[in-house]
Short mmCIF file of C-alpha atoms and ligand atoms in Angstrom, two decimals:
data_model
loop_
_atom_site.label_atom_id
_atom_site.label_comp_id
_atom_site.label_asym_id
_atom_site.label_seq_id
_atom_site.Cartn_x
_atom_site.Cartn_y
_atom_site.Cartn_z
CA UNK C 1 -7.01 -28.31 -10.28
CA UNK C 2 -4.20 -25.87 -9.39
CA UNK C 3 -2.58 -26.64 -6.08
CA UNK C 4 -2.76 -22.94 -5.20
CA UNK C 5 -5.13 -20.17 -6.23
CA UNK C 6 -4.09 -16.56 -5.71
CA UNK C 7 -6.93 -14.03 -5.75
CA UNK C 8 -5.72 -10.56 -6.73
CA UNK C 9 -2.78 -9.58 -8.93
CA UNK C 10 -1.48 -6.49 -7.10
CA UNK C 11 1.97 -6.53 -5.54
CA UNK C 12 1.15 -9.07 -2.82
CA UNK C 13 -0.64 -11.52 -5.12
CA UNK C 14 1.84 -11.26 -7.98
CA UNK C 15 4.82 -11.61 -5.62
CA UNK C 16 3.26 -14.66 -3.94
CA UNK C 17 2.51 -16.26 -7.32
CA UNK C 18 6.13 -15.71 -8.36
CA UNK C 19 7.54 -17.27 -5.17
CA UNK C 20 5.07 -20.18 -5.38
CA UNK C 21 5.85 -20.89 -9.04
CA UNK C 22 9.58 -20.70 -8.36
CA UNK C 23 9.06 -23.27 -5.59
CA UNK C 24 7.46 -25.60 -8.15
CA UNK C 25 3.79 -25.15 -7.21
CA UNK C 26 1.07 -25.21 -9.79
CA UNK C 27 -0.41 -21.76 -9.28
CA UNK C 28 -3.29 -19.87 -10.85
CA UNK C 29 -3.74 -16.13 -10.23
CA UNK C 30 -6.98 -14.25 -10.89
CA UNK C 31 -6.88 -10.47 -11.44
CA UNK C 32 -10.14 -8.64 -12.02
CA UNK C 33 -8.61 -5.80 -14.11
CA UNK C 34 -8.04 -6.61 -17.79
CA UNK C 35 -4.85 -4.60 -18.14
CA UNK C 36 -2.57 -1.94 -16.63
CA UNK C 37 -4.42 0.39 -14.29
CA UNK C 38 -3.84 3.25 -11.83
CA UNK C 39 -4.28 2.77 -8.08
CA UNK C 40 -4.72 5.02 -5.07
CA UNK C 41 -1.13 4.98 -3.82
CA UNK C 42 1.58 7.56 -3.05
CA UNK C 43 3.97 5.31 -5.06
CA UNK C 44 6.89 5.77 -2.69
CA UNK C 45 9.05 2.64 -2.61
CA UNK C 46 11.01 2.21 0.60
CA UNK C 47 14.38 0.53 0.74
CA UNK C 48 12.72 -2.65 2.00
CA UNK C 49 10.22 -2.74 -0.87
CA UNK C 50 13.05 -2.20 -3.35
CA UNK C 51 14.91 -5.15 -1.84
CA UNK C 52 11.89 -7.43 -2.22
CA UNK C 53 11.36 -6.29 -5.81
CA UNK C 54 15.01 -6.85 -6.68
CA UNK C 55 14.67 -10.38 -5.33
CA UNK C 56 11.72 -10.90 -7.69
CA UNK C 57 13.87 -9.71 -10.62
CA UNK C 58 12.19 -6.32 -11.12
CA UNK C 59 14.62 -3.65 -12.39
CA UNK C 60 13.13 -0.43 -11.01
CA UNK C 61 15.69 1.88 -12.61
CA UNK C 62 15.04 0.36 -16.03
CA UNK C 63 11.32 1.03 -15.52
CA UNK C 64 12.06 4.73 -15.00
CA UNK C 65 11.73 4.99 -11.21
CA UNK C 66 12.59 8.43 -9.82
CA UNK C 67 15.07 8.59 -6.89
CA UNK C 68 13.78 10.20 -3.67
CA UNK C 69 16.35 11.08 -1.01
CA UNK C 70 14.74 13.83 1.06
CA UNK C 71 11.48 14.23 2.96
CA UNK C 72 9.86 17.56 3.84
CA UNK C 73 6.85 18.22 6.06
CA UNK C 74 4.95 21.48 5.60
CA UNK C 75 2.34 22.96 7.93
CA UNK C 76 1.02 26.46 7.19
CA UNK C 77 4.19 28.57 6.70
CA UNK C 78 6.52 26.13 8.51
CA UNK C 79 8.62 23.45 6.80
CA UNK C 80 10.91 20.80 8.28
CA UNK C 81 13.06 18.67 6.00
CA UNK C 82 15.60 15.93 6.41
CA UNK C 83 17.54 13.55 4.16
CA UNK C 84 16.13 10.03 4.11
CA UNK C 85 18.21 7.22 5.63
CA UNK C 86 18.14 5.55 2.20
CA UNK C 87 17.33 6.45 -1.40
CA UNK C 88 13.64 5.78 -1.98
CA UNK C 89 12.19 5.33 -5.44
CA UNK C 90 8.97 6.54 -7.00
CA UNK C 91 7.22 4.61 -9.76
CA UNK C 92 3.59 4.50 -10.87
CA UNK C 93 1.62 1.42 -9.85
CA UNK C 94 0.42 1.16 -13.44
CA UNK C 95 3.98 0.28 -14.44
CA UNK C 96 5.13 -1.48 -11.28
CA UNK C 97 2.24 -3.92 -10.86
CA UNK C 98 2.54 -5.02 -14.49
CA UNK C 99 6.26 -5.66 -14.03
CA UNK C 100 5.62 -7.89 -11.01
CA UNK C 101 2.83 -9.77 -12.78
CA UNK C 102 5.25 -10.36 -15.67
CA UNK C 103 7.69 -11.93 -13.19
CA UNK C 104 4.92 -14.28 -11.99
CA UNK C 105 4.23 -15.37 -15.58
CA UNK C 106 7.95 -15.78 -16.31
CA UNK C 107 8.24 -18.00 -13.21
CA UNK C 108 5.49 -20.28 -14.56
CA UNK C 109 2.34 -19.02 -12.83
CA UNK C 110 -0.85 -19.02 -14.84
CA UNK C 111 -2.32 -15.50 -14.76
CA UNK C 112 -5.89 -14.80 -15.84
CA UNK C 113 -6.84 -11.14 -16.33
CA UNK C 114 -10.35 -9.69 -16.31
CA UNK C 115 -11.64 -12.41 -13.95
CA UNK C 116 -13.12 -11.39 -10.60
CA UNK C 117 -13.54 -13.89 -7.79
CA UNK C 118 -17.04 -13.51 -6.37
CA UNK C 119 -17.26 -16.15 -3.63
CA UNK C 120 -14.78 -18.17 -1.64
CA UNK C 121 -15.90 -21.21 0.33
CA UNK C 122 -14.47 -24.32 1.88
CA UNK C 123 -15.03 -27.44 -0.17
CA UNK C 124 -13.97 -30.85 1.09
CA UNK C 125 -10.36 -30.52 2.20
CA UNK C 126 -9.79 -27.52 -0.08
CA UNK C 127 -11.50 -24.43 -1.44
CA UNK C 128 -14.05 -23.53 -4.07
CA UNK C 129 -14.05 -20.11 -5.75
CA UNK C 130 -16.69 -18.79 -8.14
CA UNK C 131 -15.96 -16.02 -10.62
CA UNK C 132 -17.90 -13.36 -12.50
CA UNK C 133 -17.29 -15.40 -15.65
CA UNK C 134 -19.49 -18.13 -14.17
CA UNK C 135 -16.73 -20.62 -13.45
CA UNK C 136 -16.07 -22.60 -10.30
CA UNK C 137 -12.41 -23.14 -9.52
CA UNK C 138 -11.24 -25.66 -6.93
CA UNK C 139 -7.88 -25.35 -5.20
CA UNK C 140 -6.08 -26.97 -2.32
CA UNK C 141 -4.93 -23.62 -0.91
CA UNK C 142 -6.00 -20.01 -1.42
CA UNK C 143 -3.87 -16.88 -1.06
CA UNK C 144 -6.16 -13.88 -0.57
CA UNK C 145 -4.59 -10.71 -2.02
CA UNK C 146 -7.51 -8.53 -3.07
CA UNK C 147 -5.97 -5.47 -1.41
CA UNK C 148 -8.48 -2.75 -0.66
CA UNK C 149 -11.40 -4.82 -1.95
CA UNK C 150 -13.06 -7.35 0.32
CA UNK C 151 -14.65 -10.51 -1.05
CA UNK C 152 -18.26 -11.06 -0.08
CA UNK C 153 -18.29 -12.89 3.26
CA UNK C 154 -14.64 -11.97 3.88
CA UNK C 155 -15.03 -8.35 4.98
CA UNK C 156 -12.14 -7.10 7.10
CA UNK C 157 -12.79 -5.33 10.43
CA UNK C 158 -12.60 -1.55 10.16
CA UNK C 159 -9.30 -1.00 12.06
CA UNK C 160 -8.53 1.70 14.65
CA UNK C 161 -8.45 4.64 12.19
CA UNK C 162 -11.30 3.92 9.78
CA UNK C 163 -12.55 7.46 9.13
CA UNK C 164 -10.32 8.62 6.27
CA UNK C 165 -10.89 8.78 2.52
CA UNK C 166 -8.02 8.49 0.04
CA UNK C 167 -7.55 10.33 -3.28
CA UNK C 168 -4.83 10.24 -5.87
CA UNK C 169 -4.23 12.27 -9.03
CA UNK C 170 -1.25 13.20 -11.19
CA UNK C 171 -0.35 16.80 -11.98
CA UNK C 172 1.99 18.38 -14.45
CA UNK C 173 3.55 21.10 -12.32
CA UNK C 174 4.07 24.52 -13.87
CA UNK C 175 7.40 26.17 -14.58
CA UNK C 176 10.76 24.99 -13.31
CA UNK C 177 9.88 22.34 -10.76
CA UNK C 178 11.98 22.31 -7.61
CA UNK C 179 10.33 19.18 -6.21
CA UNK C 180 13.24 17.11 -7.56
CA UNK C 181 14.04 14.15 -5.34
CA UNK C 182 11.96 15.28 -2.35
CA UNK C 183 8.78 13.65 -1.08
CA UNK C 184 6.65 16.34 0.50
CA UNK C 185 4.01 15.86 3.18
CA UNK C 186 1.58 18.78 3.39
CA UNK C 187 -0.70 19.00 6.44
CA UNK C 188 -4.10 20.62 5.98
CA UNK C 189 -7.18 20.74 8.26
CA UNK C 190 -8.46 17.14 8.62
CA UNK C 191 -5.88 15.51 6.40
CA UNK C 192 -2.48 15.29 4.81
CA UNK C 193 -1.21 15.09 1.24
CA UNK C 194 1.94 13.52 -0.20
CA UNK C 195 3.53 14.95 -3.31
CA UNK C 196 6.40 13.43 -5.28
CA UNK C 197 7.55 13.05 -8.85
CA UNK C 198 6.97 9.79 -10.74
CA UNK C 199 8.24 8.73 -14.16
CA UNK C 200 7.15 10.78 -17.14
CA UNK C 201 7.61 14.18 -15.44
CA UNK C 202 4.34 13.98 -13.51
CA UNK C 203 3.82 14.66 -9.81
CA UNK C 204 1.72 12.23 -7.77
CA UNK C 205 -0.61 13.97 -5.31
CA UNK C 206 -2.04 11.40 -2.93
CA UNK C 207 -3.99 12.50 0.11
CA UNK C 208 -6.22 11.37 2.92
CA UNK C 209 -8.98 13.46 4.46
CA UNK C 210 -11.56 12.90 7.18
CA UNK C 211 -14.85 11.63 5.74
CA UNK C 212 -16.79 14.24 7.73
CA UNK C 213 -14.61 17.10 6.43
CA UNK C 214 -15.09 15.92 2.83
CA UNK C 215 -18.84 15.63 3.38
CA UNK C 216 -18.85 19.21 4.76
CA UNK C 217 -17.30 20.29 1.44
CA UNK C 218 -20.29 18.83 -0.34
CA UNK C 219 -18.44 15.63 -1.18
CA UNK C 220 -16.92 17.28 -4.27
CA UNK C 221 -13.31 16.86 -5.40
CA UNK C 222 -13.23 20.39 -6.86
CA UNK C 223 -14.28 21.81 -3.47
CA UNK C 224 -11.56 19.79 -1.77
CA UNK C 225 -8.90 21.17 -4.15
CA UNK C 226 -10.12 24.72 -3.45
CA UNK C 227 -9.99 23.95 0.29
CA UNK C 228 -6.40 22.70 -0.09
CA UNK C 229 -5.37 25.82 -1.99
CA UNK C 230 -6.98 28.06 0.68
CA UNK C 231 -5.71 26.29 3.80
CA UNK C 232 -2.36 24.88 2.76
CA UNK C 233 -0.06 27.58 1.33
CA UNK C 234 2.80 25.16 0.61
CA UNK C 235 0.57 22.97 -1.56
CA UNK C 236 -1.14 25.96 -3.14
CA UNK C 237 2.29 27.17 -4.29
CA UNK C 238 3.09 23.76 -5.78
CA UNK C 239 -0.24 23.54 -7.61
CA UNK C 240 -0.17 27.10 -8.90
CA UNK C 241 -0.50 26.85 -12.69
CA UNK C 242 -0.35 23.02 -12.53
CA UNK C 243 -2.57 20.90 -14.79
CA UNK C 244 -4.21 17.65 -13.66
CA UNK C 245 -3.27 14.66 -15.84
CA UNK C 246 -6.47 12.68 -15.16
CA UNK C 247 -10.05 13.91 -15.62
CA UNK C 248 -10.99 12.66 -12.14
CA UNK C 249 -8.96 11.51 -9.15
CA UNK C 250 -8.99 7.90 -8.08
CA UNK C 251 -10.70 7.54 -4.72
CA UNK C 252 -11.00 4.99 -1.97
CA UNK C 253 -13.37 4.96 0.98
CA UNK C 254 -13.19 3.11 4.28
CA UNK C 255 -9.44 2.53 4.53
CA UNK C 256 -9.00 0.29 7.60
CA UNK C 257 -5.78 1.99 8.80
CA UNK C 258 -4.15 0.17 11.67
CA UNK C 259 -5.80 -3.19 10.97
CA UNK C 260 -3.71 -6.28 11.68
CA UNK C 261 -5.46 -9.58 10.95
CA UNK C 262 -4.72 -12.16 13.62
CA UNK C 263 -6.74 -15.10 12.27
CA UNK C 264 -6.64 -16.61 8.84
CA UNK C 265 -9.76 -18.82 8.77
CA UNK C 266 -7.70 -21.14 6.61
CA UNK C 267 -6.73 -18.74 3.80
CA UNK C 268 -3.31 -17.10 3.44
CA UNK C 269 -4.06 -13.39 3.81
CA UNK C 270 -1.53 -11.12 2.11
CA UNK C 271 -0.85 -7.40 1.74
CA UNK C 272 -3.72 -5.09 2.67
CA UNK C 273 -5.82 -8.17 3.45
CA UNK C 274 -3.35 -8.95 6.26
CA UNK C 275 -2.34 -5.52 7.61
CA UNK C 276 -2.98 -1.90 6.64
CA UNK C 277 -0.33 0.64 7.63
CA UNK C 278 -1.11 4.38 7.30
CA UNK C 279 0.07 5.74 4.01
CA UNK C 280 2.37 8.54 5.22
CA UNK C 281 4.88 5.80 6.14
CA UNK C 282 5.32 4.68 2.53
CA UNK C 283 5.50 1.10 3.86
CA UNK C 284 2.31 -0.52 2.51
CA UNK C 285 4.01 -2.00 -0.54
CA UNK C 286 6.91 -3.21 1.54
CA UNK C 287 4.50 -5.04 3.91
CA UNK C 288 2.59 -6.47 0.95
CA UNK C 289 5.78 -7.92 -0.56
CA UNK C 290 7.05 -9.07 2.83
CA UNK C 291 3.79 -10.88 3.64
CA UNK C 292 3.87 -12.66 0.26
CA UNK C 293 7.40 -13.97 0.77
CA UNK C 294 6.70 -14.89 4.37
CA UNK C 295 3.47 -16.74 3.52
CA UNK C 296 5.07 -18.78 0.73
CA UNK C 297 7.97 -19.72 2.96
CA UNK C 298 5.60 -21.03 5.64
CA UNK C 299 3.39 -22.73 3.05
CA UNK C 300 6.37 -24.56 1.57
CA UNK C 301 7.48 -25.62 5.03
CA UNK C 302 4.11 -27.29 5.56
CA UNK C 303 2.99 -24.84 8.25
CA UNK C 304 -0.65 -23.77 8.57
CA UNK C 305 -2.16 -20.51 7.37
CA UNK C 306 -3.23 -19.85 10.96
CA UNK C 307 0.37 -20.11 12.24
CA UNK C 308 1.58 -17.80 9.48
CA UNK C 309 -1.12 -15.22 10.23
CA UNK C 310 -0.35 -15.17 13.94
CA UNK C 311 3.38 -14.81 13.32
CA UNK C 312 2.88 -12.03 10.77
CA UNK C 313 0.56 -10.20 13.18
CA UNK C 314 3.15 -10.45 15.98
CA UNK C 315 5.89 -9.18 13.69
CA UNK C 316 3.96 -6.20 12.31
CA UNK C 317 1.68 -5.16 15.19
CA UNK C 318 4.12 -2.71 16.84
CA UNK C 319 5.07 -1.00 13.59
CA UNK C 320 1.43 -0.63 12.53
CA UNK C 321 0.32 0.59 15.97
CA UNK C 322 3.02 3.29 16.17
CA UNK C 323 2.28 4.42 12.63
CA UNK C 324 -1.43 4.65 13.35
CA UNK C 325 -0.80 6.80 16.44
CA UNK C 326 1.30 9.16 14.30
CA UNK C 327 -1.34 9.11 11.55
CA UNK C 328 -4.00 10.20 14.05
CA UNK C 329 -1.79 13.10 15.15
CA UNK C 330 -1.24 14.15 11.53
CA UNK C 331 -4.96 14.72 10.93
CA UNK C 332 -6.02 16.26 14.29
CA UNK C 333 -5.90 20.08 14.68
CA UNK C 334 -3.97 20.46 17.96
CA UNK C 335 -1.34 17.76 17.28
CA UNK C 336 -0.97 19.13 13.73
CA UNK C 337 -0.08 22.55 15.21
CA UNK C 338 2.41 20.99 17.63
CA UNK C 339 3.99 18.93 14.86
CA UNK C 340 4.25 22.03 12.66
CA UNK C 341 5.92 24.05 15.43
CA UNK C 342 8.04 21.47 17.27
CA UNK C 343 9.13 18.89 14.71
CA UNK C 344 12.88 18.93 14.19
CA UNK C 345 14.73 17.07 11.43
CA UNK C 346 16.13 14.64 13.99
CA UNK C 347 12.70 13.90 15.50
CA UNK C 348 11.32 13.45 12.01
CA UNK C 349 14.03 10.90 11.14
CA UNK C 350 13.40 9.02 14.41
CA UNK C 351 9.64 8.91 13.84
CA UNK C 352 10.11 7.64 10.30
CA UNK C 353 12.48 4.92 11.51
CA UNK C 354 9.86 3.60 13.95
CA UNK C 355 7.40 3.16 11.08
CA UNK C 356 9.74 0.89 9.07
CA UNK C 357 9.68 -2.88 9.11
CA UNK C 358 12.30 -4.03 11.64
CA UNK C 359 15.47 -5.61 10.17
CA UNK C 360 15.10 -8.54 12.60
CA UNK C 361 11.59 -9.20 11.22
CA UNK C 362 12.83 -9.13 7.65
CA UNK C 363 15.81 -11.32 8.46
CA UNK C 364 13.74 -13.72 10.57
CA UNK C 365 11.76 -15.16 7.67
CA UNK C 366 13.51 -18.48 7.92
CA UNK C 367 12.64 -18.83 11.61
CA UNK C 368 9.74 -21.22 11.26
CA UNK C 369 9.92 -22.44 14.82
CA UNK C 370 8.05 -19.55 16.47
C1 FAD Z 1 -3.81 6.98 0.16
C2 FAD Z 1 -2.82 5.85 0.11
C3 FAD Z 1 -1.48 6.12 -0.18
C4 FAD Z 1 -0.53 5.09 -0.17
N1 FAD Z 1 0.78 5.38 -0.46
C5 FAD Z 1 1.72 4.40 -0.39
C6 FAD Z 1 3.09 4.68 -0.68
O1 FAD Z 1 3.47 5.80 -1.05
N2 FAD Z 1 3.99 3.66 -0.56
C7 FAD Z 1 3.61 2.40 -0.18
O2 FAD Z 1 4.48 1.52 -0.07
N3 FAD Z 1 2.31 2.10 0.05
C8 FAD Z 1 1.36 3.07 -0.05
N4 FAD Z 1 0.05 2.76 0.17
C9 FAD Z 1 -0.33 1.38 0.49
C10 FAD Z 1 -0.30 0.47 -0.74
O3 FAD Z 1 -1.01 1.06 -1.81
C11 FAD Z 1 -0.92 -0.88 -0.38
O4 FAD Z 1 -0.47 -1.30 0.88
C12 FAD Z 1 -0.57 -1.95 -1.43
O5 FAD Z 1 -1.10 -1.58 -2.67
C13 FAD Z 1 -1.13 -3.30 -1.01
O6 FAD Z 1 -0.90 -4.22 -2.04
P1 FAD Z 1 -1.91 -5.42 -2.27
O7 FAD Z 1 -1.30 -6.27 -3.32
O8 FAD Z 1 -2.28 -6.01 -0.96
O9 FAD Z 1 -3.26 -4.74 -2.81
P2 FAD Z 1 -3.57 -3.98 -4.17
O10 FAD Z 1 -2.39 -3.29 -4.67
O11 FAD Z 1 -4.80 -3.18 -3.88
O12 FAD Z 1 -3.92 -5.14 -5.19
C14 FAD Z 1 -5.08 -5.92 -5.09
C15 FAD Z 1 -5.42 -6.46 -6.46
O13 FAD Z 1 -6.49 -7.37 -6.36
C16 FAD Z 1 -7.40 -7.17 -7.44
N5 FAD Z 1 -8.69 -7.65 -6.98
C17 FAD Z 1 -9.49 -7.09 -6.04
N6 FAD Z 1 -10.58 -7.83 -5.85
C18 FAD Z 1 -10.49 -8.90 -6.69
C19 FAD Z 1 -11.31 -10.02 -6.94
N7 FAD Z 1 -12.48 -10.20 -6.28
N8 FAD Z 1 -10.91 -10.92 -7.88
C20 FAD Z 1 -9.75 -10.74 -8.56
N9 FAD Z 1 -8.93 -9.69 -8.35
C21 FAD Z 1 -9.30 -8.79 -7.43
C22 FAD Z 1 -7.35 -5.67 -7.68
O14 FAD Z 1 -7.75 -5.35 -8.99
C23 FAD Z 1 -5.87 -5.36 -7.42
O15 FAD Z 1 -5.08 -5.40 -8.58
C24 FAD Z 1 -0.93 3.76 0.13
C25 FAD Z 1 -2.27 3.49 0.39
C26 FAD Z 1 -3.22 4.51 0.38
C27 FAD Z 1 -4.65 4.19 0.65
#
């Protein structure tokens, strides 16, 4: 019986497995996908995420990550741009998640691919997990890192901004591409889209749109792209002559933006299972990696999952709440207009700073007394 079972091999699960194995735990990780795969994600790596990944031994430059040092927001004909406070990086999740899983294996974690956990129940003093391969696995502790997917019986609440759908697709932009090291945020009626280069000369277009607006377009991706071209001149210019690199976009429904889990019910909730920050912040991966490190530190110190969850919620609640307020404004017609007209580079920098994980929170990991 492994002492710890990690369910989910995305960034949070793979990082936790690495930290646990390095601390000498016997750890088994289950990942339902058999191999490298794409994910709905803007793929912007903040400074904080880069720091966590460096600590895990992931060399982002060697993997081909693209530097991002400027952010631009476009609304109708208006554009506001500012340099970032740091150099961000952009790397596909297909490459990144594999690299972090490889670190977990190198640290001594056992990783099983193509195995999906189907149920999770208490059993004696520990836990019992069944899988789609028909096995039952017992463990003393469980780290839940299934990201956007909820296990049966472990559904997360919907969060304060639950009405957006997410899409992601790569494009090969036409002609000389001036996107360079800028991440662009394009506002359109009922949503916003992020565009940035990733490795291999492709541009990642990742967007969120109101469910009702998508339904009004007949629920068709092609109709949404036409809508974007018609209502968002900045994005239309970028996509002019561009070719999609995937036959279909990846999609995700029911994103519980703004959710912060305050109770653990005995499992160590990580990443999107613990807190979901709106995507325009580019902080989701940073929070996933932070939660993994934080959880392992508290686990090793003999603290309870409930204590960890409460502390994490206290640390992240303000950042997630502010980001969700801004996310609401980004998709509502009147605030969109105000943002488009009144946003200055300085205001943009300030807003972005308030969506980042606070340095005191990152530095306070060792403070196990609170
Ligand atoms: C539209 C959008 C854009 C975003 N853009 C950015 C961005 O630019 N920058 C940023 O930092 N963050 C971004 N995020 C957030 C980021 O993608 C997530 O916060 C991050 O992926 C969370 O990591 P995770 O490990 O918790 O979950 P995931 O990355 O979702 O990993 C979960 C893993 O668990 C596996 N799994 C699921 N169920 C089971 C099961 N039952 N058994 C076994 N395995 C299972 C899955 O296959 C998956 O590999 C964005 C999110 C959205 C929705």
